[in-house]
Amino acid sequence: MSLTSEERNSLESWARDRSTPHHRLVLRAKIVLRAADGAQNKQIAEELGIQANTCALWRHRFHHLRLSGLEQDAPRAGGPLQIPDSTIRSIVHDTLHPKPYNATHWSTRTMAAKYGLSPNTIHQIRRARRLQPHRVEQYKLSNDKHFEEKLRDVVA
């Protein structure tokens, strides 16, 4: 692997800089520098305490993308779940208005089952909107025949 003088200077700077915000960049720079000096993946891995396939990965990335390939991680699988706004509005509406049969409020699990989402997703939607259906206070009237008289005594 060959390096230009500018690349070698940048890599050496990254490798010795203790204030580099990403320790991974330091490791990547060391891998490429050792590879440029002729070391094999297995030898580099033993010296740096990493796996040989990690060395191969970063050598390959540097070969194709040069310094910019070391500065950023490759895109990872998966991404933020895209829930339609209409579904979110329905979840918020159901949380605030109609209660399910045989329950005082929609739990995260029952709501998740209704919408086909995970309970954690329902929780995140509610938390983002500061909804706490389990904390709704309700007032129950007494069945006591003398309730009104007692109420007047207490309130008046």
Backbone as JSON Lines, residues from 0, in Angstrom:
{"i":0,"aa":"M","n":[0.86,-1.17,0.0],"ca":[0.0,0.0,0.0],"c":[0.9,1.23,0.0]}
{"i":1,"aa":"S","n":[0.63,2.15,-0.9],"ca":[1.45,3.36,-0.98],"c":[0.66,4.57,-0.5]}
{"i":2,"aa":"L","n":[1.37,5.51,0.12],"ca":[0.77,6.73,0.64],"c":[1.46,7.94,0.03]}
{"i":3,"aa":"T","n":[0.71,8.99,-0.18],"ca":[1.33,10.26,-0.56],"c":[1.88,10.87,0.72]}
{"i":4,"aa":"S","n":[2.75,11.85,0.57],"ca":[3.32,12.49,1.77],"c":[2.24,13.2,2.58]}
{"i":5,"aa":"E","n":[1.24,13.78,1.9],"ca":[0.15,14.44,2.63],"c":[-0.67,13.42,3.42]}
{"i":6,"aa":"E","n":[-0.94,12.26,2.79],"ca":[-1.7,11.22,3.48],"c":[-0.94,10.71,4.69]}
{"i":7,"aa":"R","n":[0.36,10.46,4.52],"ca":[1.16,9.97,5.64],"c":[1.18,10.99,6.77]}
{"i":8,"aa":"N","n":[1.32,12.26,6.45],"ca":[1.32,13.3,7.49],"c":[-0.01,13.33,8.23]}
{"i":9,"aa":"S","n":[-1.1,13.26,7.5],"ca":[-2.42,13.26,8.14],"c":[-2.6,12.04,9.03]}
{"i":10,"aa":"L","n":[-2.25,10.87,8.52],"ca":[-2.4,9.64,9.29],"c":[-1.53,9.65,10.54]}
{"i":11,"aa":"E","n":[-0.31,10.12,10.43],"ca":[0.57,10.19,11.6],"c":[0.03,11.18,12.63]}
{"i":12,"aa":"S","n":[-0.52,12.27,12.15],"ca":[-1.12,13.25,13.06],"c":[-2.31,12.63,13.8]}
{"i":13,"aa":"W","n":[-3.16,11.94,13.07],"ca":[-4.33,11.29,13.7],"c":[-3.88,10.21,14.69]}
{"i":14,"aa":"A","n":[-2.85,9.44,14.33],"ca":[-2.42,8.32,15.15],"c":[-1.83,8.76,16.48]}
{"i":15,"aa":"R","n":[-1.19,9.92,16.52],"ca":[-0.55,10.35,17.77],"c":[-1.37,11.37,18.55]}
{"i":16,"aa":"D","n":[-2.45,11.85,17.96],"ca":[-3.26,12.89,18.61],"c":[-4.19,12.26,19.65]}
{"i":17,"aa":"R","n":[-3.93,12.54,20.92],"ca":[-4.76,12.0,21.99],"c":[-6.07,12.76,22.14]}
{"i":18,"aa":"S","n":[-6.16,13.92,21.54],"ca":[-7.4,14.7,21.65],"c":[-8.35,14.45,20.48]}
{"i":19,"aa":"T","n":[-7.98,13.5,19.62],"ca":[-8.88,13.16,18.51],"c":[-10.19,12.68,19.11]}
{"i":20,"aa":"P","n":[-11.3,13.29,18.73],"ca":[-12.57,12.96,19.38],"c":[-13.02,11.52,19.15]}
{"i":21,"aa":"H","n":[-12.56,10.91,18.1],"ca":[-12.99,9.54,17.8],"c":[-11.79,8.61,17.89]}
{"i":22,"aa":"H","n":[-11.77,7.78,18.93],"ca":[-10.66,6.85,19.1],"c":[-10.58,5.87,17.93]}
{"i":23,"aa":"R","n":[-11.7,5.67,17.25],"ca":[-11.7,4.76,16.1],"c":[-10.82,5.31,14.97]}
{"i":24,"aa":"L","n":[-10.82,6.62,14.81],"ca":[-10.0,7.24,13.77],"c":[-8.51,7.01,14.06]}
{"i":25,"aa":"V","n":[-8.14,7.06,15.33],"ca":[-6.75,6.8,15.72],"c":[-6.38,5.37,15.33]}
{"i":26,"aa":"L","n":[-7.25,4.42,15.65],"ca":[-7.0,3.02,15.33],"c":[-6.9,2.82,13.81]}
{"i":27,"aa":"R","n":[-7.8,3.41,13.08],"ca":[-7.79,3.27,11.62],"c":[-6.5,3.82,11.02]}
{"i":28,"aa":"A","n":[-6.06,4.96,11.54],"ca":[-4.82,5.56,11.04],"c":[-3.63,4.64,11.32]}
{"i":29,"aa":"K","n":[-3.6,4.04,12.5],"ca":[-2.51,3.12,12.84],"c":[-2.51,1.89,11.94]}
{"i":30,"aa":"I","n":[-3.69,1.39,11.63],"ca":[-3.8,0.22,10.74],"c":[-3.21,0.55,9.37]}
{"i":31,"aa":"V","n":[-3.59,1.68,8.81],"ca":[-3.13,2.04,7.47],"c":[-1.63,2.34,7.47]}
{"i":32,"aa":"L","n":[-1.15,3.01,8.51],"ca":[0.29,3.29,8.58],"c":[1.11,2.0,8.65]}
{"i":33,"aa":"R","n":[0.68,1.05,9.47],"ca":[1.4,-0.22,9.58],"c":[1.32,-0.99,8.26]}
{"i":34,"aa":"A","n":[0.16,-0.92,7.59],"ca":[0.02,-1.6,6.29],"c":[0.93,-0.96,5.25]}
{"i":35,"aa":"A","n":[1.05,0.35,5.29],"ca":[1.93,1.05,4.35],"c":[3.39,0.71,4.6]}
{"i":36,"aa":"D","n":[3.72,0.34,5.84],"ca":[5.09,-0.07,6.17],"c":[5.34,-1.53,5.82]}
{"i":37,"aa":"G","n":[4.32,-2.21,5.28],"ca":[4.5,-3.59,4.81],"c":[4.01,-4.67,5.75]}
{"i":38,"aa":"A","n":[3.39,-4.31,6.86],"ca":[2.91,-5.32,7.8],"c":[1.66,-6.02,7.26]}
{"i":39,"aa":"Q","n":[1.51,-7.29,7.6],"ca":[0.35,-8.08,7.2],"c":[-0.78,-7.87,8.21]}
{"i":40,"aa":"N","n":[-2.01,-8.19,7.78],"ca":[-3.18,-8.0,8.64],"c":[-3.04,-8.7,9.99]}
{"i":41,"aa":"K","n":[-2.56,-9.94,9.97],"ca":[-2.43,-10.71,11.21],"c":[-1.46,-10.03,12.17]}
{"i":42,"aa":"Q","n":[-0.36,-9.54,11.66],"ca":[0.65,-8.88,12.49],"c":[0.1,-7.57,13.06]}
{"i":43,"aa":"I","n":[-0.58,-6.79,12.22],"ca":[-1.18,-5.53,12.68],"c":[-2.22,-5.81,13.76]}
{"i":44,"aa":"A","n":[-3.03,-6.83,13.54],"ca":[-4.08,-7.18,14.49],"c":[-3.49,-7.54,15.85]}
{"i":45,"aa":"E","n":[-2.42,-8.33,15.85],"ca":[-1.78,-8.71,17.12],"c":[-1.2,-7.49,17.83]}
{"i":46,"aa":"E","n":[-0.57,-6.59,17.08],"ca":[0.03,-5.4,17.68],"c":[-1.02,-4.47,18.3]}
{"i":47,"aa":"L","n":[-2.16,-4.35,17.61],"ca":[-3.19,-3.39,18.05],"c":[-4.3,-4.03,18.89]}
{"i":48,"aa":"G","n":[-4.25,-5.35,19.04],"ca":[-5.25,-6.03,19.85],"c":[-6.63,-6.06,19.21]}
{"i":49,"aa":"I","n":[-6.66,-6.26,17.9],"ca":[-7.94,-6.3,17.17],"c":[-7.97,-7.54,16.29]}
{"i":50,"aa":"Q","n":[-9.04,-7.74,15.57],"ca":[-9.19,-8.87,14.67],"c":[-8.54,-8.56,13.31]}
{"i":51,"aa":"A","n":[-8.06,-9.59,12.65],"ca":[-7.43,-9.42,11.34],"c":[-8.43,-8.92,10.3]}
{"i":52,"aa":"N","n":[-9.69,-9.34,10.42],"ca":[-10.67,-8.87,9.44],"c":[-10.95,-7.37,9.59]}
{"i":53,"aa":"T","n":[-10.74,-6.82,10.79],"ca":[-10.87,-5.37,10.99],"c":[-9.77,-4.65,10.2]}
{"i":54,"aa":"C","n":[-8.58,-5.19,10.25],"ca":[-7.48,-4.61,9.47],"c":[-7.79,-4.66,7.98]}
{"i":55,"aa":"A","n":[-8.27,-5.79,7.53],"ca":[-8.6,-5.95,6.11],"c":[-9.67,-4.96,5.68]}
{"i":56,"aa":"L","n":[-10.66,-4.77,6.53],"ca":[-11.74,-3.83,6.21],"c":[-11.2,-2.42,6.0]}
{"i":57,"aa":"W","n":[-10.38,-1.95,6.95],"ca":[-9.91,-0.56,6.85],"c":[-8.84,-0.39,5.79]}
{"i":58,"aa":"R","n":[-8.07,-1.39,5.5],"ca":[-7.14,-1.32,4.37],"c":[-7.93,-1.2,3.07]}
{"i":59,"aa":"H","n":[-8.97,-1.99,2.95],"ca":[-9.82,-1.96,1.75],"c":[-10.49,-0.6,1.6]}
{"i":60,"aa":"R","n":[-11.05,-0.08,2.7],"ca":[-11.72,1.23,2.64],"c":[-10.72,2.32,2.25]}
{"i":61,"aa":"F","n":[-9.51,2.27,2.82],"ca":[-8.51,3.28,2.47],"c":[-8.1,3.15,1.01]}
{"i":62,"aa":"H","n":[-7.94,1.94,0.54],"ca":[-7.53,1.72,-0.85],"c":[-8.53,2.35,-1.83]}
{"i":63,"aa":"H","n":[-9.84,2.25,-1.51],"ca":[-10.86,2.75,-2.43],"c":[-11.25,4.21,-2.18]}
{"i":64,"aa":"L","n":[-11.22,4.65,-0.93],"ca":[-11.72,5.99,-0.62],"c":[-10.67,6.93,-0.03]}
{"i":65,"aa":"R","n":[-9.49,6.4,0.19],"ca":[-8.37,7.16,0.76],"c":[-8.74,7.7,2.14]}
{"i":66,"aa":"L","n":[-8.29,8.9,2.5],"ca":[-8.51,9.41,3.86],"c":[-9.99,9.57,4.22]}
{"i":67,"aa":"S","n":[-10.79,9.98,3.25],"ca":[-12.21,10.18,3.55],"c":[-12.89,8.87,3.95]}
{"i":68,"aa":"G","n":[-12.37,7.74,3.48],"ca":[-12.93,6.45,3.85],"c":[-12.69,6.07,5.29]}
{"i":69,"aa":"L","n":[-11.66,6.67,5.9],"ca":[-11.37,6.38,7.31],"c":[-12.16,7.28,8.25]}
{"i":70,"aa":"E","n":[-12.55,8.43,7.77],"ca":[-13.18,9.42,8.64],"c":[-14.62,9.1,9.0]}
{"i":71,"aa":"Q","n":[-15.29,8.33,8.17],"ca":[-16.7,8.03,8.43],"c":[-16.95,6.54,8.38]}
{"i":72,"aa":"D","n":[-17.86,6.09,9.25],"ca":[-18.28,4.69,9.2],"c":[-19.14,4.47,7.97]}
{"i":73,"aa":"A","n":[-19.17,3.25,7.52],"ca":[-20.05,2.89,6.41],"c":[-21.49,2.92,6.89]}
{"i":74,"aa":"P","n":[-22.42,3.19,6.01],"ca":[-23.83,3.17,6.43],"c":[-24.21,1.8,6.97]}
{"i":75,"aa":"R","n":[-25.0,1.8,8.0],"ca":[-25.42,0.56,8.63],"c":[-26.81,0.15,8.14]}
{"i":76,"aa":"A","n":[-27.1,-1.12,8.29],"ca":[-28.41,-1.63,7.89],"c":[-29.48,-1.05,8.8]}
{"i":77,"aa":"G","n":[-30.66,-0.98,8.28],"ca":[-31.77,-0.47,9.08],"c":[-31.73,1.04,9.13]}
{"i":78,"aa":"G","n":[-32.77,1.59,9.63],"ca":[-32.85,3.04,9.74],"c":[-34.02,3.39,10.61]}
{"i":79,"aa":"P","n":[-34.24,4.65,10.78],"ca":[-35.37,5.03,11.61],"c":[-36.68,4.54,11.01]}
{"i":80,"aa":"L","n":[-37.51,4.01,11.86],"ca":[-38.8,3.52,11.42],"c":[-39.66,4.69,10.99]}
{"i":81,"aa":"Q","n":[-40.23,4.58,9.83],"ca":[-41.09,5.64,9.33],"c":[-42.54,5.27,9.6]}
{"i":82,"aa":"I","n":[-43.14,5.95,10.55],"ca":[-44.54,5.72,10.88],"c":[-45.33,6.87,10.27]}
{"i":83,"aa":"P","n":[-46.36,6.57,9.5],"ca":[-47.15,7.65,8.88],"c":[-47.76,8.58,9.93]}
{"i":84,"aa":"D","n":[-47.85,9.86,9.58],"ca":[-48.43,10.85,10.49],"c":[-49.86,10.48,10.86]}
{"i":85,"aa":"S","n":[-50.58,9.89,9.93],"ca":[-51.97,9.52,10.22],"c":[-52.03,8.47,11.33]}
{"i":86,"aa":"T","n":[-51.08,7.54,11.34],"ca":[-51.04,6.53,12.4],"c":[-50.7,7.16,13.73]}
{"i":87,"aa":"I","n":[-49.75,8.09,13.72],"ca":[-49.38,8.77,14.97],"c":[-50.57,9.57,15.5]}
{"i":88,"aa":"R","n":[-51.27,10.27,14.6],"ca":[-52.46,11.02,15.04],"c":[-53.51,10.09,15.63]}
{"i":89,"aa":"S","n":[-53.7,8.93,15.02],"ca":[-54.67,7.96,15.54],"c":[-54.26,7.44,16.92]}
{"i":90,"aa":"I","n":[-52.98,7.2,17.1],"ca":[-52.49,6.73,18.41],"c":[-52.73,7.79,19.47]}
{"i":91,"aa":"V","n":[-52.42,9.05,19.14],"ca":[-52.64,10.14,20.09],"c":[-54.13,10.28,20.38]}
{"i":92,"aa":"H","n":[-54.96,10.22,19.35],"ca":[-56.41,10.34,19.53],"c":[-56.94,9.23,20.43]}
{"i":93,"aa":"D","n":[-56.54,7.99,20.14],"ca":[-57.01,6.86,20.95],"c":[-56.49,6.94,22.38]}
{"i":94,"aa":"T","n":[-55.29,7.47,22.55],"ca":[-54.75,7.62,23.89],"c":[-55.58,8.59,24.71]}
{"i":95,"aa":"L","n":[-56.06,9.65,24.07],"ca":[-56.77,10.7,24.79],"c":[-58.28,10.5,24.88]}
{"i":96,"aa":"H","n":[-58.88,9.79,23.95],"ca":[-60.34,9.76,23.9],"c":[-60.98,8.42,24.22]}
{"i":97,"aa":"P","n":[-61.21,7.56,23.26],"ca":[-61.96,6.35,23.59],"c":[-61.1,5.37,24.38]}
{"i":98,"aa":"K","n":[-61.69,4.8,25.41],"ca":[-60.94,3.8,26.16],"c":[-61.33,2.41,25.66]}
{"i":99,"aa":"P","n":[-60.44,1.46,25.78],"ca":[-60.75,0.11,25.29],"c":[-61.77,-0.58,26.2]}
{"i":100,"aa":"Y","n":[-62.4,-1.58,25.65],"ca":[-63.37,-2.36,26.39],"c":[-62.68,-3.03,27.58]}
{"i":101,"aa":"N","n":[-63.29,-2.97,28.75],"ca":[-62.78,-3.59,29.98],"c":[-61.45,-3.01,30.45]}
{"i":102,"aa":"A","n":[-61.2,-1.73,30.23],"ca":[-59.97,-1.12,30.71],"c":[-60.21,0.35,31.01]}
{"i":103,"aa":"T","n":[-59.36,0.92,31.84],"ca":[-59.5,2.34,32.18],"c":[-58.78,3.22,31.18]}
{"i":104,"aa":"H","n":[-57.79,2.66,30.5],"ca":[-57.02,3.42,29.5],"c":[-56.31,2.43,28.58]}
{"i":105,"aa":"W","n":[-55.76,2.95,27.5],"ca":[-54.98,2.13,26.58],"c":[-53.6,1.91,27.16]}
{"i":106,"aa":"S","n":[-53.24,0.67,27.43],"ca":[-51.86,0.39,27.84],"c":[-50.99,0.4,26.59]}
{"i":107,"aa":"T","n":[-49.69,0.5,26.8],"ca":[-48.8,0.48,25.63],"c":[-48.91,-0.84,24.89]}
{"i":108,"aa":"R","n":[-49.11,-1.93,25.62],"ca":[-49.19,-3.25,24.97],"c":[-50.46,-3.4,24.15]}
{"i":109,"aa":"T","n":[-51.59,-2.98,24.71],"ca":[-52.84,-3.13,23.95],"c":[-52.86,-2.2,22.74]}
{"i":110,"aa":"M","n":[-52.32,-1.01,22.91],"ca":[-52.24,-0.07,21.78],"c":[-51.29,-0.62,20.72]}
{"i":111,"aa":"A","n":[-50.17,-1.19,21.15],"ca":[-49.2,-1.76,20.2],"c":[-49.84,-2.9,19.41]}
{"i":112,"aa":"A","n":[-50.61,-3.74,20.08],"ca":[-51.28,-4.84,19.39],"c":[-52.29,-4.32,18.38]}
{"i":113,"aa":"K","n":[-53.0,-3.26,18.73],"ca":[-54.01,-2.69,17.82],"c":[-53.36,-2.15,16.54]}
{"i":114,"aa":"Y","n":[-52.23,-1.47,16.68],"ca":[-51.6,-0.81,15.53],"c":[-50.47,-1.62,14.89]}
{"i":115,"aa":"G","n":[-50.14,-2.76,15.46],"ca":[-49.09,-3.59,14.87],"c":[-47.71,-3.0,15.05]}
{"i":116,"aa":"L","n":[-47.5,-2.27,16.13],"ca":[-46.2,-1.67,16.44],"c":[-45.68,-2.28,17.73]}
{"i":117,"aa":"S","n":[-44.45,-1.97,18.08],"ca":[-43.91,-2.47,19.34],"c":[-44.37,-1.58,20.49]}
{"i":118,"aa":"P","n":[-44.46,-2.13,21.7],"ca":[-44.81,-1.3,22.86],"c":[-43.84,-0.14,23.05]}
{"i":119,"aa":"N","n":[-42.56,-0.36,22.73],"ca":[-41.58,0.71,22.87],"c":[-41.88,1.87,21.91]}
{"i":120,"aa":"T","n":[-42.32,1.56,20.71],"ca":[-42.67,2.61,19.74],"c":[-43.85,3.43,20.25]}
{"i":121,"aa":"I","n":[-44.86,2.76,20.79],"ca":[-46.01,3.46,21.36],"c":[-45.54,4.35,22.51]}
{"i":122,"aa":"H","n":[-44.67,3.81,23.35],"ca":[-44.15,4.59,24.47],"c":[-43.4,5.83,23.99]}
{"i":123,"aa":"Q","n":[-42.59,5.69,22.95],"ca":[-41.83,6.83,22.42],"c":[-42.76,7.9,21.85]}
{"i":124,"aa":"I","n":[-43.81,7.47,21.15],"ca":[-44.77,8.43,20.59],"c":[-45.45,9.19,21.73]}
{"i":125,"aa":"R","n":[-45.87,8.48,22.75],"ca":[-46.53,9.13,23.89],"c":[-45.57,10.03,24.65]}
{"i":126,"aa":"R","n":[-44.36,9.57,24.88],"ca":[-43.39,10.35,25.63],"c":[-43.05,11.65,24.9]}
{"i":127,"aa":"A","n":[-42.92,11.58,23.58],"ca":[-42.6,12.77,22.8],"c":[-43.69,13.83,22.9]}
{"i":128,"aa":"R","n":[-44.92,13.38,23.18],"ca":[-46.05,14.31,23.28],"c":[-46.51,14.5,24.72]}
{"i":129,"aa":"R","n":[-45.71,13.98,25.65],"ca":[-45.98,14.09,27.09],"c":[-47.36,13.55,27.47]}
{"i":130,"aa":"L","n":[-47.73,12.45,26.87],"ca":[-49.01,11.8,27.17],"c":[-48.78,10.73,28.23]}
{"i":131,"aa":"Q","n":[-49.59,10.76,29.28],"ca":[-49.48,9.78,30.35],"c":[-50.88,9.29,30.7]}
{"i":132,"aa":"P","n":[-51.45,8.41,29.9],"ca":[-52.83,8.01,30.12],"c":[-53.05,7.29,31.45]}
{"i":133,"aa":"H","n":[-52.02,6.68,31.99],"ca":[-52.16,5.98,33.26],"c":[-52.27,6.95,34.44]}
{"i":134,"aa":"R","n":[-52.03,8.23,34.2],"ca":[-52.07,9.21,35.28],"c":[-53.31,10.1,35.23]}
{"i":135,"aa":"V","n":[-54.27,9.73,34.42],"ca":[-55.51,10.51,34.33],"c":[-56.29,10.29,35.62]}
{"i":136,"aa":"E","n":[-56.7,11.38,36.22],"ca":[-57.46,11.28,37.46],"c":[-58.94,11.27,37.14]}
{"i":137,"aa":"Q","n":[-59.63,10.37,37.76],"ca":[-61.07,10.28,37.56],"c":[-61.75,10.38,38.92]}
{"i":138,"aa":"Y","n":[-62.94,10.91,38.9],"ca":[-63.7,11.1,40.13],"c":[-64.86,10.13,40.13]}
{"i":139,"aa":"K","n":[-64.96,9.34,41.19],"ca":[-66.05,8.38,41.29],"c":[-67.05,8.89,42.33]}
{"i":140,"aa":"L","n":[-68.29,8.88,41.95],"ca":[-69.34,9.27,42.89],"c":[-69.62,8.12,43.85]}
{"i":141,"aa":"S","n":[-69.93,8.49,45.05],"ca":[-70.23,7.49,46.08],"c":[-71.65,6.94,45.89]}
{"i":142,"aa":"N","n":[-71.84,5.72,46.3],"ca":[-73.16,5.1,46.29],"c":[-73.92,5.34,47.6]}
{"i":143,"aa":"D","n":[-73.29,6.06,48.48],"ca":[-73.89,6.35,49.79],"c":[-75.14,7.21,49.61]}
{"i":144,"aa":"K","n":[-76.25,6.82,50.28],"ca":[-77.51,7.56,50.17],"c":[-77.39,8.95,50.77]}
{"i":145,"aa":"H","n":[-76.52,9.12,51.71],"ca":[-76.37,10.41,52.39],"c":[-75.16,11.19,51.87]}
{"i":146,"aa":"F","n":[-74.73,10.84,50.66],"ca":[-73.53,11.45,50.1],"c":[-73.65,12.97,49.95]}
{"i":147,"aa":"E","n":[-74.8,13.45,49.44],"ca":[-74.97,14.89,49.23],"c":[-74.86,15.65,50.54]}
{"i":148,"aa":"E","n":[-75.46,15.13,51.61],"ca":[-75.39,15.8,52.91],"c":[-73.94,15.86,53.4]}
{"i":149,"aa":"K","n":[-73.24,14.74,53.27],"ca":[-71.85,14.69,53.71],"c":[-70.99,15.61,52.85]}
{"i":150,"aa":"L","n":[-71.29,15.67,51.56],"ca":[-70.53,16.54,50.66],"c":[-70.7,17.99,51.05]}
{"i":151,"aa":"R","n":[-71.93,18.4,51.36],"ca":[-72.18,19.78,51.77],"c":[-71.42,20.1,53.05]}
{"i":152,"aa":"D","n":[-71.38,19.15,53.96],"ca":[-70.65,19.37,55.21],"c":[-69.16,19.57,54.95]}
{"i":153,"aa":"V","n":[-68.63,18.82,54.03],"ca":[-67.2,18.91,53.75],"c":[-66.87,20.14,52.91]}
{"i":154,"aa":"V","n":[-67.65,20.4,51.87],"ca":[-67.36,21.49,50.94],"c":[-67.76,22.84,51.52]}
{"i":155,"aa":"A","n":[-68.88,22.91,52.19],"ca":[-69.39,24.19,52.68],"c":[-68.7,24.69,53.89]}
